[in-house]
Amino acid sequence: MRTLFSGEVRLAYGQFYIWSAGRNSLEDSFAGQRAGMCGGAVPGHLYLVTATHTGSAPITVELHETEPPLDADVWEDIVEVSFRPASADVWLMEWDSGWYPLPLSETSYQVRYHCRGMDEARKALRDPGEPVVEEYLLRFWPSPPAPDRVVKETSQYAAYWHEFARKQPPGPTPEELAEAERQAREREAYIKMQKEMDEWGGRLPSDRLRGVRDKLRRIKGYPMGLVGLDAALVHAIDAAGPEEQRALARWAAHRACETAGLSEIDWVVRGLAELDRGEPYSPPLDDLRRLRDAVLSEARVPRSHDGSPGLPQVAAFTALFDAAAPDPLKAALDTLLATAVTHDTNCPHLFAEVRRTFPVMAIAPEAERSGRQ
């Protein structure tokens, strides 16, 4: 035998609990039981009733290897229920504050709840350290599930709770619980699917799009990225394949540099030629920090009123850098988004030109059929 807990427990509303997951209510805890005092109808929970409404009482929790002696001559009221922890974390829990760990395995137990002094405690107030009026003992031992039962009934208070328990309708059957869990999982999956569809313009993305989603560049002012500008085009680019994606990235980088007025800068021209040939960039395009320094020092880069490179120019250099990304889908999407920024409000014209230049991207692929779209 091991004593898992022994001490004063703060009581509020005449209750404390053994908790391992989720939530429980008074009525659900006693649903379908014959025995009051210890509600075990909710999996993973025990709802334990005490006579003291607000105060404290000594409580002991024991774990036995086999069924312990009944000790019916020592205790006034005794009930038994079955209990199986719903997780590896099991606690003796006060109503509003204290949590005391109980090292119980995730196996089936029989629980015997022993009570004495309840009728006297109903008429008295007791603070910690004062003489004991009521006392409680919980004993656990491994056992297959069994119906709850009243082992011994003496007090009027216990009789009240036994009557309360017998008025509660039976709870759901294991089959009903399993069906409810299945329906909850289906609802959760459906909500998740609908959210994902909303994020991708009303249809589900491919696994490739899901794979690059968290790697795509974020540009201030475009929180939804390219999907927020033209979701159908995003799906068409995804379906087009690596060669078309790489070609689009090159095309978009040229268009961005042209739109931003960078096409006459010699190292930009050199970089575009390297991109077209599939060669690694030479400096300063080979490193993002080196590129930033070159842009800031390049007098031929158009400037805004405060002397810094303008947004179209910054976006064009971003497009040029992103076009060489190893992943062709990421390269195409990032480069086209940056190119769209260089076009500002003329994005629809840009996207129309993409569709004319790359006919395979003119029509979005058929949406995945899930039976719920």
mmCIF file of C-alpha atoms in Angstrom:
data_model
loop_
_atom_site.group_PDB
_atom_site.id
_atom_site.type_symbol
_atom_site.label_atom_id
_atom_site.label_comp_id
_atom_site.label_asym_id
_atom_site.label_seq_id
_atom_site.Cartn_x
_atom_site.Cartn_y
_atom_site.Cartn_z
ATOM 1 C CA MET A 1 0.000 0.000 0.000
ATOM 2 C CA ARG A 2 1.185 3.529 -0.842
ATOM 3 C CA THR A 3 -0.197 6.746 0.581
ATOM 4 C CA LEU A 4 -0.497 9.121 -2.373
ATOM 5 C CA PHE A 5 -1.816 12.060 -0.369
ATOM 6 C CA SER A 6 -2.603 12.834 3.250
ATOM 7 C CA GLY A 7 -3.484 16.259 4.525
ATOM 8 C CA GLU A 8 -5.980 19.057 4.877
ATOM 9 C CA VAL A 9 -7.848 19.964 1.701
ATOM 10 C CA ARG A 10 -9.626 23.287 1.286
ATOM 11 C CA LEU A 11 -13.296 22.743 0.543
ATOM 12 C CA ALA A 12 -15.721 25.036 -1.249
ATOM 13 C CA TYR A 13 -19.335 24.244 -2.109
ATOM 14 C CA GLY A 14 -18.860 20.886 -0.383
ATOM 15 C CA GLN A 15 -16.714 19.266 -3.074
ATOM 16 C CA PHE A 16 -13.266 18.295 -4.309
ATOM 17 C CA TYR A 17 -12.177 16.239 -7.322
ATOM 18 C CA ILE A 18 -9.857 13.703 -8.837
ATOM 19 C CA TRP A 19 -9.032 15.190 -12.252
ATOM 20 C CA SER A 20 -7.125 13.914 -15.289
ATOM 21 C CA ALA A 21 -8.577 15.791 -18.304
ATOM 22 C CA GLY A 22 -11.438 18.008 -19.545
ATOM 23 C CA ARG A 23 -14.340 19.214 -17.426
ATOM 24 C CA ASN A 24 -17.205 17.651 -15.549
ATOM 25 C CA SER A 25 -20.471 18.784 -13.959
ATOM 26 C CA LEU A 26 -22.353 17.613 -10.892
ATOM 27 C CA GLU A 27 -25.253 16.051 -12.808
ATOM 28 C CA ASP A 28 -23.049 14.363 -15.410
ATOM 29 C CA SER A 29 -20.778 12.942 -12.719
ATOM 30 C CA PHE A 30 -23.633 11.029 -11.075
ATOM 31 C CA ALA A 31 -25.562 10.156 -14.253
ATOM 32 C CA GLY A 32 -27.013 6.659 -13.985
ATOM 33 C CA GLN A 33 -25.400 5.894 -10.614
ATOM 34 C CA ARG A 34 -27.031 4.273 -7.600
ATOM 35 C CA ALA A 35 -24.415 5.632 -5.222
ATOM 36 C CA GLY A 36 -24.043 9.253 -4.238
ATOM 37 C CA MET A 37 -21.037 10.945 -2.618
ATOM 38 C CA CYS A 38 -18.551 9.886 -5.321
ATOM 39 C CA GLY A 39 -19.521 10.599 -8.929
ATOM 40 C CA GLY A 40 -17.602 8.540 -11.472
ATOM 41 C CA ALA A 41 -19.831 8.645 -14.543
ATOM 42 C CA VAL A 42 -17.572 11.066 -16.490
ATOM 43 C CA PRO A 43 -14.430 9.326 -17.822
ATOM 44 C CA GLY A 44 -11.268 10.533 -16.145
ATOM 45 C CA HIS A 45 -13.054 12.315 -13.256
ATOM 46 C CA LEU A 46 -14.250 11.725 -9.742
ATOM 47 C CA TYR A 47 -16.618 14.248 -8.168
ATOM 48 C CA LEU A 48 -16.358 13.902 -4.377
ATOM 49 C CA VAL A 49 -18.944 15.384 -2.030
ATOM 50 C CA THR A 50 -18.146 16.560 1.500
ATOM 51 C CA ALA A 51 -20.347 17.685 4.341
ATOM 52 C CA THR A 52 -18.452 20.918 4.979
ATOM 53 C CA HIS A 53 -19.572 23.582 2.541
ATOM 54 C CA THR A 54 -16.630 25.948 3.045
ATOM 55 C CA GLY A 55 -13.590 25.133 5.137
ATOM 56 C CA SER A 56 -11.227 22.195 5.241
ATOM 57 C CA ALA A 57 -11.145 18.502 6.086
ATOM 58 C CA PRO A 58 -8.482 15.784 6.380
ATOM 59 C CA ILE A 59 -8.352 13.578 3.285
ATOM 60 C CA THR A 60 -6.178 10.539 2.602
ATOM 61 C CA VAL A 61 -5.626 8.852 -0.767
ATOM 62 C CA GLU A 62 -4.163 5.332 -0.883
ATOM 63 C CA LEU A 63 -3.109 3.009 -3.702
ATOM 64 C CA HIS A 64 -3.365 -0.733 -3.057
ATOM 65 C CA GLU A 65 -2.105 -3.628 -5.183
ATOM 66 C CA THR A 66 -5.251 -5.655 -4.485
ATOM 67 C CA GLU A 67 -8.650 -4.991 -2.952
ATOM 68 C CA PRO A 68 -8.089 -3.699 0.609
ATOM 69 C CA PRO A 69 -10.108 -4.680 3.707
ATOM 70 C CA LEU A 70 -13.557 -3.116 3.914
ATOM 71 C CA ASP A 71 -13.150 -1.536 7.383
ATOM 72 C CA ALA A 72 -16.908 -1.115 7.614
ATOM 73 C CA ASP A 73 -16.757 -0.866 11.412
ATOM 74 C CA VAL A 74 -14.491 2.226 11.213
ATOM 75 C CA TRP A 75 -16.347 4.260 8.572
ATOM 76 C CA GLU A 76 -19.972 5.405 8.594
ATOM 77 C CA ASP A 77 -20.574 5.760 4.850
ATOM 78 C CA ILE A 78 -18.803 3.883 2.039
ATOM 79 C CA VAL A 79 -19.387 3.857 -1.716
ATOM 80 C CA GLU A 80 -17.519 2.341 -4.658
ATOM 81 C CA VAL A 81 -17.154 3.443 -8.278
ATOM 82 C CA SER A 82 -14.847 2.599 -11.172
ATOM 83 C CA PHE A 83 -12.233 5.040 -12.441
ATOM 84 C CA ARG A 84 -9.719 5.171 -15.273
ATOM 85 C CA PRO A 85 -7.426 8.206 -15.714
ATOM 86 C CA ALA A 86 -7.857 9.947 -19.054
ATOM 87 C CA SER A 87 -4.195 11.050 -19.119
ATOM 88 C CA ALA A 88 -0.884 10.454 -17.409
ATOM 89 C CA ASP A 89 -1.480 13.537 -15.233
ATOM 90 C CA VAL A 90 -3.847 12.881 -12.342
ATOM 91 C CA TRP A 91 -4.521 15.408 -9.607
ATOM 92 C CA LEU A 92 -6.446 15.770 -6.391
ATOM 93 C CA MET A 93 -7.972 19.168 -7.051
ATOM 94 C CA GLU A 94 -9.603 21.702 -4.778
ATOM 95 C CA TRP A 95 -12.549 23.697 -6.065
ATOM 96 C CA ASP A 96 -10.634 26.875 -6.840
ATOM 97 C CA SER A 97 -6.918 26.616 -6.099
ATOM 98 C CA GLY A 98 -4.935 23.626 -4.864
ATOM 99 C CA TRP A 99 -3.651 20.862 -7.157
ATOM 100 C CA TYR A 100 -1.943 17.789 -5.681
ATOM 101 C CA PRO A 101 -0.395 15.211 -8.059
ATOM 102 C CA LEU A 102 -1.438 11.580 -7.731
ATOM 103 C CA PRO A 103 0.904 9.025 -9.373
ATOM 104 C CA LEU A 104 -1.775 6.791 -10.900
ATOM 105 C CA SER A 105 -1.320 4.774 -14.094
ATOM 106 C CA GLU A 106 -3.652 4.954 -17.072
ATOM 107 C CA THR A 107 -5.387 1.735 -16.074
ATOM 108 C CA SER A 108 -8.752 0.747 -14.640
ATOM 109 C CA TYR A 109 -9.260 1.118 -10.889
ATOM 110 C CA GLN A 110 -11.951 0.453 -8.366
ATOM 111 C CA VAL A 111 -12.308 3.358 -5.933
ATOM 112 C CA ARG A 112 -13.735 3.122 -2.447
ATOM 113 C CA TYR A 113 -14.748 6.406 -0.817
ATOM 114 C CA HIS A 114 -14.965 6.267 3.002
ATOM 115 C CA CYS A 115 -16.669 9.028 4.988
ATOM 116 C CA ARG A 116 -17.396 9.682 8.627
ATOM 117 C CA GLY A 117 -18.724 12.568 10.708
ATOM 118 C CA MET A 118 -20.777 14.110 7.910
ATOM 119 C CA ASP A 119 -23.970 14.781 9.829
ATOM 120 C CA GLU A 120 -21.967 16.399 12.640
ATOM 121 C CA ALA A 121 -19.936 18.450 10.152
ATOM 122 C CA ARG A 122 -23.112 19.855 8.615
ATOM 123 C CA LYS A 123 -23.849 21.550 11.932
ATOM 124 C CA ALA A 124 -20.355 22.862 12.693
ATOM 125 C CA LEU A 125 -17.610 25.070 11.286
ATOM 126 C CA ARG A 126 -13.997 23.900 11.463
ATOM 127 C CA ASP A 127 -10.758 25.662 10.603
ATOM 128 C CA PRO A 128 -7.442 23.862 9.892
ATOM 129 C CA GLY A 129 -5.854 22.601 13.096
ATOM 130 C CA GLU A 130 -9.105 22.364 15.055
ATOM 131 C CA PRO A 131 -10.425 18.968 16.204
ATOM 132 C CA VAL A 132 -11.570 16.709 13.361
ATOM 133 C CA VAL A 133 -15.313 16.621 12.768
ATOM 134 C CA GLU A 134 -15.368 14.780 9.446
ATOM 135 C CA GLU A 135 -12.770 12.661 7.658
ATOM 136 C CA TYR A 136 -12.431 11.072 4.219
ATOM 137 C CA LEU A 137 -10.417 8.217 2.744
ATOM 138 C CA LEU A 138 -10.060 7.252 -0.917
ATOM 139 C CA ARG A 139 -8.640 3.844 -1.764
ATOM 140 C CA PHE A 140 -7.653 2.841 -5.308
ATOM 141 C CA TRP A 141 -6.778 -0.649 -6.525
ATOM 142 C CA PRO A 142 -6.491 -2.135 -10.030
ATOM 143 C CA SER A 143 -9.769 -3.699 -11.100
ATOM 144 C CA PRO A 144 -11.910 -4.118 -14.215
ATOM 145 C CA PRO A 145 -14.842 -1.695 -14.484
ATOM 146 C CA ALA A 146 -17.783 -2.607 -12.271
ATOM 147 C CA PRO A 147 -21.151 -1.030 -11.394
ATOM 148 C CA ASP A 148 -21.092 1.585 -8.655
ATOM 149 C CA ARG A 149 -22.510 0.499 -5.291
ATOM 150 C CA VAL A 150 -23.397 1.714 -1.822
ATOM 151 C CA VAL A 151 -21.320 -0.379 0.562
ATOM 152 C CA LYS A 152 -22.537 1.218 3.790
ATOM 153 C CA GLU A 153 -25.030 3.971 4.516
ATOM 154 C CA THR A 154 -25.378 5.602 7.937
ATOM 155 C CA SER A 155 -25.693 9.381 7.728
ATOM 156 C CA GLN A 156 -28.661 11.406 6.555
ATOM 157 C CA TYR A 157 -26.315 13.437 4.409
ATOM 158 C CA ALA A 158 -25.159 10.360 2.492
ATOM 159 C CA ALA A 159 -28.781 9.259 2.079
ATOM 160 C CA TYR A 160 -29.581 12.626 0.509
ATOM 161 C CA TRP A 161 -26.814 12.228 -2.058
ATOM 162 C CA HIS A 162 -27.745 8.631 -2.863
ATOM 163 C CA GLU A 163 -31.270 9.855 -3.619
ATOM 164 C CA PHE A 164 -29.842 12.657 -5.761
ATOM 165 C CA ALA A 165 -27.732 10.207 -7.786
ATOM 166 C CA ARG A 166 -30.686 7.906 -8.431
ATOM 167 C CA LYS A 167 -32.674 10.790 -9.913
ATOM 168 C CA GLN A 168 -30.041 11.471 -12.569
ATOM 169 C CA PRO A 169 -30.790 9.936 -15.974
ATOM 170 C CA PRO A 170 -28.204 7.542 -17.390
ATOM 171 C CA GLY A 171 -25.354 9.145 -19.256
ATOM 172 C CA PRO A 172 -24.428 8.338 -22.853
ATOM 173 C CA THR A 173 -23.347 4.800 -23.701
ATOM 174 C CA PRO A 174 -19.762 4.117 -24.835
ATOM 175 C CA GLU A 175 -21.107 3.808 -28.377
ATOM 176 C CA GLU A 176 -22.843 7.185 -28.107
ATOM 177 C CA LEU A 177 -19.704 8.777 -26.711
ATOM 178 C CA ALA A 178 -17.638 7.321 -29.551
ATOM 179 C CA GLU A 179 -20.125 8.628 -32.117
ATOM 180 C CA ALA A 180 -20.107 12.083 -30.518
ATOM 181 C CA GLU A 181 -16.303 12.117 -30.623
ATOM 182 C CA ARG A 182 -16.361 11.059 -34.280
ATOM 183 C CA GLN A 183 -18.782 13.842 -35.151
ATOM 184 C CA ALA A 184 -16.666 16.352 -33.208
ATOM 185 C CA ARG A 185 -13.571 15.292 -35.151
ATOM 186 C CA GLU A 186 -15.472 15.650 -38.414
ATOM 187 C CA ARG A 187 -16.681 19.136 -37.453
ATOM 188 C CA GLU A 188 -13.153 20.146 -36.486
ATOM 189 C CA ALA A 189 -11.758 18.821 -39.767
ATOM 190 C CA TYR A 190 -14.500 20.596 -41.737
ATOM 191 C CA ILE A 191 -13.861 23.924 -39.982
ATOM 192 C CA LYS A 192 -10.133 23.528 -40.592
ATOM 193 C CA MET A 193 -10.758 22.770 -44.261
ATOM 194 C CA GLN A 194 -13.058 25.768 -44.679
ATOM 195 C CA LYS A 195 -10.488 28.038 -43.036
ATOM 196 C CA GLU A 196 -7.775 26.762 -45.356
ATOM 197 C CA MET A 197 -10.027 27.255 -48.383
ATOM 198 C CA ASP A 198 -10.701 30.847 -47.310
ATOM 199 C CA GLU A 199 -6.952 31.438 -46.991
ATOM 200 C CA TRP A 200 -6.378 30.145 -50.533
ATOM 201 C CA GLY A 201 -9.100 31.959 -52.392
ATOM 202 C CA GLY A 202 -11.985 29.520 -51.960
ATOM 203 C CA ARG A 203 -10.291 26.232 -52.845
ATOM 204 C CA LEU A 204 -7.881 23.812 -51.232
ATOM 205 C CA PRO A 205 -4.189 24.202 -52.039
ATOM 206 C CA SER A 206 -2.052 21.376 -53.334
ATOM 207 C CA ASP A 207 0.504 19.718 -51.093
ATOM 208 C CA ARG A 208 3.199 21.694 -52.933
ATOM 209 C CA LEU A 209 1.522 24.978 -52.029
ATOM 210 C CA ARG A 210 1.131 23.842 -48.450
ATOM 211 C CA GLY A 211 4.829 22.997 -48.436
ATOM 212 C CA VAL A 212 5.965 26.482 -49.475
ATOM 213 C CA ARG A 213 3.273 28.456 -47.609
ATOM 214 C CA ASP A 214 5.445 29.321 -44.609
ATOM 215 C CA LYS A 215 8.492 30.025 -46.800
ATOM 216 C CA LEU A 216 6.922 32.644 -49.059
ATOM 217 C CA ARG A 217 8.137 36.205 -48.715
ATOM 218 C CA ARG A 218 5.988 38.672 -46.779
ATOM 219 C CA ILE A 219 5.791 42.209 -48.165
ATOM 220 C CA LYS A 220 4.391 45.047 -46.070
ATOM 221 C CA GLY A 221 1.012 46.181 -47.312
ATOM 222 C CA TYR A 222 0.224 42.782 -48.868
ATOM 223 C CA PRO A 223 -0.763 40.617 -45.872
ATOM 224 C CA MET A 224 -2.361 37.915 -48.030
ATOM 225 C CA GLY A 225 0.527 37.892 -50.495
ATOM 226 C CA LEU A 226 -0.151 36.915 -54.084
ATOM 227 C CA VAL A 227 -3.202 34.870 -53.025
ATOM 228 C CA GLY A 228 -4.923 38.067 -51.920
ATOM 229 C CA LEU A 229 -4.286 39.647 -55.313
ATOM 230 C CA ASP A 230 -5.146 36.776 -57.663
ATOM 231 C CA ALA A 231 -5.754 33.402 -56.008
ATOM 232 C CA ALA A 232 -6.715 31.682 -59.275
ATOM 233 C CA LEU A 233 -3.381 32.640 -60.792
ATOM 234 C CA VAL A 234 -1.532 31.226 -57.785
ATOM 235 C CA HIS A 235 -3.192 27.834 -58.259
ATOM 236 C CA ALA A 236 -2.494 27.967 -62.000
ATOM 237 C CA ILE A 237 1.188 28.714 -61.371
ATOM 238 C CA ASP A 238 1.338 25.800 -58.957
ATOM 239 C CA ALA A 239 -0.172 23.443 -61.532
ATOM 240 C CA ALA A 240 2.056 24.650 -64.356
ATOM 241 C CA GLY A 241 5.131 22.731 -63.266
ATOM 242 C CA PRO A 242 8.790 23.618 -62.511
ATOM 243 C CA GLU A 243 9.872 24.676 -66.012
ATOM 244 C CA GLU A 244 7.006 27.133 -66.449
ATOM 245 C CA GLN A 245 7.472 28.392 -62.896
ATOM 246 C CA ARG A 246 11.159 29.074 -63.519
ATOM 247 C CA ALA A 247 10.336 30.817 -66.801
ATOM 248 C CA LEU A 248 7.740 32.984 -65.053
ATOM 249 C CA ALA A 249 10.263 33.967 -62.365
ATOM 250 C CA ARG A 250 12.729 35.115 -65.050
ATOM 251 C CA TRP A 251 10.042 36.992 -66.968
ATOM 252 C CA ALA A 252 8.736 38.707 -63.840
ATOM 253 C CA ALA A 253 12.226 39.758 -62.738
ATOM 254 C CA HIS A 254 12.810 41.432 -66.139
ATOM 255 C CA ARG A 255 9.424 43.140 -65.961
ATOM 256 C CA ALA A 256 10.044 44.388 -62.395
ATOM 257 C CA CYS A 257 13.439 45.888 -63.264
ATOM 258 C CA GLU A 258 12.019 47.509 -66.390
ATOM 259 C CA THR A 259 9.041 48.988 -64.518
ATOM 260 C CA ALA A 260 11.262 50.326 -61.724
ATOM 261 C CA GLY A 261 13.733 51.976 -64.115
ATOM 262 C CA LEU A 262 16.676 49.698 -63.328
ATOM 263 C CA SER A 263 17.295 48.206 -66.781
ATOM 264 C CA GLU A 264 20.208 50.553 -67.590
ATOM 265 C CA ILE A 265 22.299 49.674 -64.513
ATOM 266 C CA ASP A 266 25.167 47.468 -65.699
ATOM 267 C CA TRP A 267 25.243 45.033 -62.772
ATOM 268 C CA VAL A 268 21.445 44.644 -62.967
ATOM 269 C CA VAL A 269 21.739 43.860 -66.695
ATOM 270 C CA ARG A 270 24.484 41.359 -65.879
ATOM 271 C CA GLY A 271 22.346 39.753 -63.187
ATOM 272 C CA LEU A 272 19.352 39.368 -65.506
ATOM 273 C CA ALA A 273 21.594 37.705 -68.092
ATOM 274 C CA GLU A 274 22.956 35.310 -65.449
ATOM 275 C CA LEU A 275 19.390 34.539 -64.385
ATOM 276 C CA ASP A 276 18.386 33.775 -67.981
ATOM 277 C CA ARG A 277 21.348 31.419 -68.408
ATOM 278 C CA GLY A 278 20.643 29.666 -65.100
ATOM 279 C CA GLU A 279 24.008 30.740 -63.680
ATOM 280 C CA PRO A 280 24.716 31.803 -60.086
ATOM 281 C CA TYR A 281 24.601 35.549 -59.513
ATOM 282 C CA SER A 282 27.829 37.495 -59.377
ATOM 283 C CA PRO A 283 28.243 40.240 -56.765
ATOM 284 C CA PRO A 284 26.350 42.132 -55.510
ATOM 285 C CA LEU A 285 23.330 39.924 -56.305
ATOM 286 C CA ASP A 286 24.862 36.842 -54.713
ATOM 287 C CA ASP A 287 24.247 38.096 -51.184
ATOM 288 C CA LEU A 288 21.234 39.962 -49.787
ATOM 289 C CA ARG A 289 23.299 42.215 -47.498
ATOM 290 C CA ARG A 290 25.779 43.003 -50.290
ATOM 291 C CA LEU A 291 22.832 43.785 -52.582
ATOM 292 C CA ARG A 292 21.348 46.170 -50.028
ATOM 293 C CA ASP A 293 24.632 48.059 -49.725
ATOM 294 C CA ALA A 294 24.922 48.288 -53.515
ATOM 295 C CA VAL A 295 21.385 49.640 -53.849
ATOM 296 C CA LEU A 296 22.011 52.312 -51.208
ATOM 297 C CA SER A 297 25.229 53.439 -52.872
ATOM 298 C CA GLU A 298 24.055 53.202 -56.514
ATOM 299 C CA ALA A 299 23.372 56.727 -57.781
ATOM 300 C CA ARG A 300 21.448 55.438 -60.798
ATOM 301 C CA VAL A 301 18.673 53.936 -58.637
ATOM 302 C CA PRO A 302 15.604 56.249 -58.689
ATOM 303 C CA ARG A 303 14.941 57.782 -55.273
ATOM 304 C CA SER A 304 11.906 58.900 -53.337
ATOM 305 C CA HIS A 305 11.541 62.435 -51.943
ATOM 306 C CA ASP A 306 13.580 61.580 -48.808
ATOM 307 C CA GLY A 307 16.535 60.323 -50.836
ATOM 308 C CA SER A 308 16.041 56.608 -50.190
ATOM 309 C CA PRO A 309 15.251 54.088 -52.952
ATOM 310 C CA GLY A 310 11.547 54.150 -53.774
ATOM 311 C CA LEU A 311 9.179 51.250 -53.114
ATOM 312 C CA PRO A 312 9.074 50.144 -56.780
ATOM 313 C CA GLN A 313 12.866 49.989 -56.851
ATOM 314 C CA VAL A 314 13.142 48.053 -53.585
ATOM 315 C CA ALA A 315 10.472 45.646 -54.843
ATOM 316 C CA ALA A 316 12.311 45.203 -58.173
ATOM 317 C CA PHE A 317 15.570 44.280 -56.473
ATOM 318 C CA THR A 318 13.611 41.875 -54.259
ATOM 319 C CA ALA A 319 12.103 40.304 -57.372
ATOM 320 C CA LEU A 320 15.535 39.936 -58.963
ATOM 321 C CA PHE A 321 16.963 38.296 -55.855
ATOM 322 C CA ASP A 322 13.944 35.988 -55.356
ATOM 323 C CA ALA A 323 13.914 34.822 -58.988
ATOM 324 C CA ALA A 324 17.024 32.725 -58.359
ATOM 325 C CA ALA A 325 15.567 30.832 -55.384
ATOM 326 C CA PRO A 326 16.241 27.065 -55.547
ATOM 327 C CA ASP A 327 12.548 26.128 -55.335
ATOM 328 C CA PRO A 328 10.923 27.062 -58.664
ATOM 329 C CA LEU A 329 7.427 27.445 -57.179
ATOM 330 C CA LYS A 330 8.666 29.728 -54.407
ATOM 331 C CA ALA A 331 10.763 31.657 -56.936
ATOM 332 C CA ALA A 332 7.752 32.190 -59.215
ATOM 333 C CA LEU A 333 5.353 33.264 -56.456
ATOM 334 C CA ASP A 334 7.798 35.512 -54.591
ATOM 335 C CA THR A 335 9.090 37.170 -57.775
ATOM 336 C CA LEU A 336 5.629 37.799 -59.168
ATOM 337 C CA LEU A 337 4.458 39.320 -55.863
ATOM 338 C CA ALA A 338 7.434 41.688 -55.800
ATOM 339 C CA THR A 339 6.789 42.551 -59.452
ATOM 340 C CA ALA A 340 3.147 43.283 -58.604
ATOM 341 C CA VAL A 341 4.360 45.758 -55.985
ATOM 342 C CA THR A 342 6.316 47.613 -58.700
ATOM 343 C CA HIS A 343 3.066 47.902 -60.679
ATOM 344 C CA ASP A 344 1.033 49.104 -57.660
ATOM 345 C CA THR A 345 -2.603 49.561 -58.759
ATOM 346 C CA ASN A 346 -1.888 48.185 -62.223
ATOM 347 C CA CYS A 347 -1.684 44.602 -60.909
ATOM 348 C CA PRO A 348 -4.664 43.331 -62.965
ATOM 349 C CA HIS A 349 -2.905 44.427 -66.143
ATOM 350 C CA LEU A 350 0.268 42.604 -65.041
ATOM 351 C CA PHE A 351 -1.625 39.396 -64.244
ATOM 352 C CA ALA A 352 -3.456 39.547 -67.573
ATOM 353 C CA GLU A 353 -0.095 39.808 -69.296
ATOM 354 C CA VAL A 354 1.145 36.762 -67.357
ATOM 355 C CA ARG A 355 -1.787 34.744 -68.656
ATOM 356 C CA ARG A 356 -1.164 35.862 -72.232
ATOM 357 C CA THR A 357 2.548 35.129 -72.025
ATOM 358 C CA PHE A 358 2.079 31.779 -70.306
ATOM 359 C CA PRO A 359 -1.144 30.197 -71.687
ATOM 360 C CA VAL A 360 -0.825 27.245 -69.333
ATOM 361 C CA MET A 361 -1.527 29.711 -66.484
ATOM 362 C CA ALA A 362 -4.559 31.254 -68.156
ATOM 363 C CA ILE A 363 -7.003 28.821 -66.542
ATOM 364 C CA ALA A 364 -6.869 27.744 -62.918
ATOM 365 C CA PRO A 365 -6.867 23.965 -62.419
ATOM 366 C CA GLU A 366 -10.069 22.319 -61.347
ATOM 367 C CA ALA A 367 -10.620 22.585 -57.616
ATOM 368 C CA GLU A 368 -10.084 19.447 -55.581
ATOM 369 C CA ARG A 369 -13.373 17.688 -55.005
ATOM 370 C CA SER A 370 -13.870 16.939 -51.351
ATOM 371 C CA GLY A 371 -17.626 16.472 -51.256
ATOM 372 C CA ARG A 372 -17.933 19.601 -49.086
ATOM 373 C CA GLN A 373 -16.973 22.377 -51.465
#
